[in-house]
Amino acid sequence: MRGRDRRPTIHKETLIGRRELLYDPASSLGHRLPRLGFFRGRTELCRFSGAKIYPGKGIRFVRSDSQVFLFANSKCKRYFHNRLKPAKLTWTAMYRKQHKKDIHAEAVKKRRRATKKPYSRSIVGATLEVIQKKRTEKPEVRDAAREAALREIKERIKKTKDEKKAKKAEVVAKTQKTQTKGGAPKAAKGPKLGGGGKR
């Protein structure tokens, strides 16, 4: 067996995570090629534990509805298929997040929001000069203006109410005149009694 020329193989990681076996062409010359490194891909997260999975690692599971799940190891895959809840297992990322175990790490990640500096801009119907004038006027003047505006609104409401009352009185007077001309009003018919129809 020792004398037989065995070809050394190099494992190349593909994008899918499947291993392709490549035969070393230099094996007949007695040279050994250096092992190929991982391709520079992005790390993924385990669908069960939330652990980082580096390229070429992990178990990929494709469900019948074409949904792809990537698990860190066979333990995660087994627990997923047995329908265990990751939130109930202390070593999963979901449990740690729910029970606030990594608070110090999250506090570092939180960035301060850029606070917007307030600046004055004109509003529709009022220029900057008018706004500045209103800001600088004394509170007594402001209160007097407010009271005058409220008084005007109340008067307007009272006026509309009076107009409505007058209209209502006119309508009532007209209906009374028509009733006296026509004589006694007819009695309203009540609902029909007895069932009329098929049973």
mmCIF file of C-alpha atoms in Angstrom:
data_model
loop_
_atom_site.group_PDB
_atom_site.id
_atom_site.type_symbol
_atom_site.label_atom_id
_atom_site.label_comp_id
_atom_site.label_asym_id
_atom_site.label_seq_id
_atom_site.Cartn_x
_atom_site.Cartn_y
_atom_site.Cartn_z
ATOM 1 C CA MET A 1 0.000 0.000 0.000
ATOM 2 C CA ARG A 2 2.880 2.326 0.771
ATOM 3 C CA GLY A 3 4.293 2.077 -2.712
ATOM 4 C CA ARG A 4 1.034 3.115 -4.367
ATOM 5 C CA ASP A 5 0.976 6.756 -5.472
ATOM 6 C CA ARG A 6 -1.849 8.417 -3.518
ATOM 7 C CA ARG A 7 -2.928 11.836 -4.658
ATOM 8 C CA PRO A 8 -3.234 14.379 -1.835
ATOM 9 C CA THR A 9 -6.435 16.414 -2.003
ATOM 10 C CA ILE A 10 -7.152 20.029 -1.258
ATOM 11 C CA HIS A 11 -10.512 21.108 0.104
ATOM 12 C CA LYS A 12 -11.895 24.222 -1.513
ATOM 13 C CA GLU A 13 -14.830 25.948 0.153
ATOM 14 C CA THR A 14 -17.574 26.982 -2.250
ATOM 15 C CA LEU A 15 -20.208 29.648 -1.749
ATOM 16 C CA ILE A 16 -22.826 27.051 -0.801
ATOM 17 C CA GLY A 17 -20.655 25.607 1.952
ATOM 18 C CA ARG A 18 -20.211 22.288 0.124
ATOM 19 C CA ARG A 19 -16.700 20.900 -0.138
ATOM 20 C CA GLU A 20 -15.237 20.197 -3.554
ATOM 21 C CA LEU A 21 -12.334 17.777 -3.764
ATOM 22 C CA LEU A 22 -9.567 18.943 -6.033
ATOM 23 C CA TYR A 23 -6.735 16.672 -7.062
ATOM 24 C CA ASP A 24 -3.258 18.081 -6.702
ATOM 25 C CA PRO A 25 -1.630 18.133 -10.146
ATOM 26 C CA ALA A 26 1.836 18.467 -8.598
ATOM 27 C CA SER A 27 1.511 15.230 -6.604
ATOM 28 C CA SER A 28 3.301 13.194 -9.285
ATOM 29 C CA LEU A 29 6.289 15.525 -8.899
ATOM 30 C CA GLY A 30 6.386 14.996 -5.147
ATOM 31 C CA HIS A 31 5.387 18.561 -4.294
ATOM 32 C CA ARG A 32 2.594 19.417 -1.875
ATOM 33 C CA LEU A 33 0.488 22.475 -2.596
ATOM 34 C CA PRO A 34 -0.352 24.732 0.327
ATOM 35 C CA ARG A 35 -3.888 24.276 1.630
ATOM 36 C CA LEU A 36 -6.327 26.832 0.244
ATOM 37 C CA GLY A 37 -7.651 29.296 2.817
ATOM 38 C CA PHE A 38 -11.277 30.303 3.235
ATOM 39 C CA PHE A 39 -12.729 32.748 0.792
ATOM 40 C CA ARG A 40 -13.386 36.167 2.220
ATOM 41 C CA GLY A 41 -17.150 35.884 2.733
ATOM 42 C CA ARG A 42 -19.518 37.249 5.296
ATOM 43 C CA THR A 43 -20.294 35.526 8.558
ATOM 44 C CA GLU A 44 -23.847 34.342 9.134
ATOM 45 C CA LEU A 45 -25.880 33.682 12.255
ATOM 46 C CA CYS A 46 -27.211 30.355 13.475
ATOM 47 C CA ARG A 47 -31.008 30.252 13.183
ATOM 48 C CA PHE A 48 -31.293 28.525 16.557
ATOM 49 C CA SER A 49 -28.538 29.721 18.857
ATOM 50 C CA GLY A 50 -27.670 33.052 17.228
ATOM 51 C CA ALA A 51 -23.967 32.131 17.169
ATOM 52 C CA LYS A 52 -21.638 33.401 14.430
ATOM 53 C CA ILE A 53 -21.002 30.947 11.603
ATOM 54 C CA TYR A 54 -17.893 31.500 9.534
ATOM 55 C CA PRO A 55 -17.698 30.568 5.841
ATOM 56 C CA GLY A 56 -17.446 26.827 5.279
ATOM 57 C CA LYS A 57 -18.748 25.983 8.733
ATOM 58 C CA GLY A 58 -22.209 25.082 9.918
ATOM 59 C CA ILE A 59 -25.014 22.884 8.628
ATOM 60 C CA ARG A 60 -27.379 24.155 5.954
ATOM 61 C CA PHE A 61 -30.910 22.769 6.019
ATOM 62 C CA VAL A 62 -33.342 23.423 3.164
ATOM 63 C CA ARG A 63 -36.982 22.843 4.066
ATOM 64 C CA SER A 64 -39.584 21.578 1.581
ATOM 65 C CA ASP A 65 -40.922 25.134 1.184
ATOM 66 C CA SER A 66 -37.428 26.176 -0.026
ATOM 67 C CA GLN A 67 -36.600 28.046 3.186
ATOM 68 C CA VAL A 68 -32.923 27.787 4.109
ATOM 69 C CA PHE A 69 -31.788 27.389 7.731
ATOM 70 C CA LEU A 70 -28.169 27.563 8.813
ATOM 71 C CA PHE A 71 -27.169 25.918 12.094
ATOM 72 C CA ALA A 72 -23.880 26.237 13.953
ATOM 73 C CA ASN A 73 -23.657 22.521 14.780
ATOM 74 C CA SER A 74 -25.644 19.285 14.954
ATOM 75 C CA LYS A 75 -26.854 20.139 18.455
ATOM 76 C CA CYS A 76 -28.597 23.293 17.193
ATOM 77 C CA LYS A 77 -30.035 21.380 14.245
ATOM 78 C CA ARG A 78 -31.355 18.601 16.492
ATOM 79 C CA TYR A 79 -32.931 21.050 18.945
ATOM 80 C CA PHE A 80 -34.557 22.947 16.062
ATOM 81 C CA HIS A 81 -36.077 19.762 14.631
ATOM 82 C CA ASN A 82 -37.281 18.713 18.099
ATOM 83 C CA ARG A 83 -39.041 22.102 18.286
ATOM 84 C CA LEU A 84 -37.260 23.295 21.396
ATOM 85 C CA LYS A 85 -37.579 27.004 22.079
ATOM 86 C CA PRO A 86 -34.229 28.833 22.022
ATOM 87 C CA ALA A 87 -35.596 31.382 24.520
ATOM 88 C CA LYS A 88 -35.734 28.643 27.162
ATOM 89 C CA LEU A 89 -32.125 27.492 26.738
ATOM 90 C CA THR A 90 -29.628 29.567 28.703
ATOM 91 C CA TRP A 91 -26.797 29.347 26.165
ATOM 92 C CA THR A 92 -28.692 30.853 23.205
ATOM 93 C CA ALA A 93 -28.496 34.479 22.123
ATOM 94 C CA MET A 94 -32.269 34.889 22.424
ATOM 95 C CA TYR A 95 -32.253 33.851 26.094
ATOM 96 C CA ARG A 96 -29.355 36.189 26.860
ATOM 97 C CA LYS A 97 -31.130 39.096 25.160
ATOM 98 C CA GLN A 98 -34.443 38.443 26.950
ATOM 99 C CA HIS A 99 -32.778 38.190 30.352
ATOM 100 C CA LYS A 100 -30.495 41.218 29.752
ATOM 101 C CA LYS A 101 -27.223 39.338 30.164
ATOM 102 C CA ASP A 102 -25.191 41.369 27.670
ATOM 103 C CA ILE A 103 -26.219 44.850 28.816
ATOM 104 C CA HIS A 104 -22.647 46.173 29.012
ATOM 105 C CA ALA A 105 -22.009 45.178 25.389
ATOM 106 C CA GLU A 106 -25.212 46.857 24.187
ATOM 107 C CA ALA A 107 -24.455 50.056 26.113
ATOM 108 C CA VAL A 108 -21.210 50.462 24.155
ATOM 109 C CA LYS A 109 -22.991 49.936 20.825
ATOM 110 C CA LYS A 110 -25.607 52.617 21.450
ATOM 111 C CA ARG A 111 -24.553 55.781 19.689
ATOM 112 C CA ARG A 112 -25.657 59.211 20.694
ATOM 113 C CA ARG A 113 -28.145 60.729 18.322
ATOM 114 C CA ALA A 114 -27.059 63.943 16.688
ATOM 115 C CA THR A 115 -29.272 66.569 18.312
ATOM 116 C CA LYS A 116 -30.667 69.120 15.916
ATOM 117 C CA LYS A 117 -29.976 72.695 16.863
ATOM 118 C CA PRO A 118 -33.198 74.703 17.069
ATOM 119 C CA TYR A 119 -33.440 77.591 14.657
ATOM 120 C CA SER A 120 -36.310 79.902 13.902
ATOM 121 C CA ARG A 121 -38.037 79.719 10.548
ATOM 122 C CA SER A 122 -41.066 81.547 9.242
ATOM 123 C CA ILE A 123 -44.440 79.808 9.328
ATOM 124 C CA VAL A 124 -47.038 80.098 6.577
ATOM 125 C CA GLY A 125 -49.003 83.303 7.168
ATOM 126 C CA ALA A 126 -46.461 84.804 9.590
ATOM 127 C CA THR A 127 -43.035 86.220 8.833
ATOM 128 C CA LEU A 128 -40.053 86.065 11.156
ATOM 129 C CA GLU A 129 -40.569 89.705 12.207
ATOM 130 C CA VAL A 130 -44.145 89.002 13.336
ATOM 131 C CA ILE A 131 -43.063 85.928 15.303
ATOM 132 C CA GLN A 132 -40.231 87.840 17.012
ATOM 133 C CA LYS A 133 -42.629 90.687 17.853
ATOM 134 C CA LYS A 134 -45.091 88.252 19.470
ATOM 135 C CA ARG A 135 -42.300 86.658 21.481
ATOM 136 C CA THR A 136 -41.045 89.952 22.861
ATOM 137 C CA GLU A 137 -44.424 91.493 23.786
ATOM 138 C CA LYS A 138 -45.350 91.692 27.468
ATOM 139 C CA PRO A 139 -47.559 89.040 29.081
ATOM 140 C CA GLU A 140 -50.227 91.651 30.045
ATOM 141 C CA VAL A 141 -50.660 92.661 26.410
ATOM 142 C CA ARG A 142 -50.787 89.012 25.386
ATOM 143 C CA ASP A 143 -53.454 88.221 28.020
ATOM 144 C CA ALA A 144 -55.569 91.205 26.942
ATOM 145 C CA ALA A 145 -55.397 90.108 23.296
ATOM 146 C CA ARG A 146 -56.358 86.555 24.278
ATOM 147 C CA GLU A 147 -59.354 87.784 26.307
ATOM 148 C CA ALA A 148 -60.523 89.988 23.440
ATOM 149 C CA ALA A 149 -60.284 87.060 21.018
ATOM 150 C CA LEU A 150 -62.221 84.792 23.415
ATOM 151 C CA ARG A 151 -64.898 87.452 23.867
ATOM 152 C CA GLU A 152 -65.270 87.786 20.103
ATOM 153 C CA ILE A 153 -65.588 84.000 19.682
ATOM 154 C CA LYS A 154 -68.222 83.790 22.434
ATOM 155 C CA GLU A 155 -70.221 86.612 20.832
ATOM 156 C CA ARG A 156 -70.078 84.884 17.457
ATOM 157 C CA ILE A 157 -71.303 81.598 18.994
ATOM 158 C CA LYS A 158 -74.119 83.428 20.812
ATOM 159 C CA LYS A 159 -75.144 85.163 17.585
ATOM 160 C CA THR A 160 -75.336 81.877 15.657
ATOM 161 C CA LYS A 161 -77.363 80.292 18.474
ATOM 162 C CA ASP A 162 -79.829 83.210 18.422
ATOM 163 C CA GLU A 163 -80.183 82.898 14.640
ATOM 164 C CA LYS A 164 -80.880 79.168 14.961
ATOM 165 C CA LYS A 165 -83.507 79.804 17.660
ATOM 166 C CA ALA A 166 -85.223 82.420 15.461
ATOM 167 C CA LYS A 167 -85.316 80.026 12.490
ATOM 168 C CA LYS A 168 -86.687 77.248 14.686
ATOM 169 C CA ALA A 169 -89.416 79.548 16.016
ATOM 170 C CA GLU A 170 -90.402 80.471 12.430
ATOM 171 C CA VAL A 171 -90.620 76.800 11.421
ATOM 172 C CA VAL A 172 -92.751 75.961 14.491
ATOM 173 C CA ALA A 173 -95.079 78.907 13.765
ATOM 174 C CA LYS A 174 -95.530 77.809 10.129
ATOM 175 C CA THR A 175 -96.320 74.203 11.116
ATOM 176 C CA GLN A 176 -98.905 75.392 13.661
ATOM 177 C CA LYS A 177 -100.624 77.552 11.009
ATOM 178 C CA THR A 178 -100.845 74.628 8.567
ATOM 179 C CA GLN A 179 -102.262 72.336 11.279
ATOM 180 C CA THR A 180 -105.045 74.797 12.193
ATOM 181 C CA LYS A 181 -106.038 75.147 8.516
ATOM 182 C CA GLY A 182 -106.177 71.386 7.858
ATOM 183 C CA GLY A 183 -108.208 70.568 10.979
ATOM 184 C CA ALA A 184 -107.373 67.805 13.422
ATOM 185 C CA PRO A 185 -104.294 65.802 12.529
ATOM 186 C CA LYS A 186 -104.842 62.200 11.458
ATOM 187 C CA ALA A 187 -103.908 59.499 13.934
ATOM 188 C CA ALA A 188 -100.771 57.667 12.975
ATOM 189 C CA LYS A 189 -101.263 54.074 11.962
ATOM 190 C CA GLY A 190 -99.752 51.489 14.280
ATOM 191 C CA PRO A 191 -97.807 48.451 13.170
ATOM 192 C CA LYS A 192 -99.657 45.617 11.468
ATOM 193 C CA LEU A 193 -100.531 42.764 13.728
ATOM 194 C CA GLY A 194 -100.593 39.121 12.757
ATOM 195 C CA GLY A 195 -98.219 37.262 10.562
ATOM 196 C CA GLY A 196 -98.679 37.842 6.915
ATOM 197 C CA GLY A 197 -96.731 35.365 4.893
ATOM 198 C CA LYS A 198 -95.715 31.772 4.446
ATOM 199 C CA ARG A 199 -94.468 29.704 7.279
#
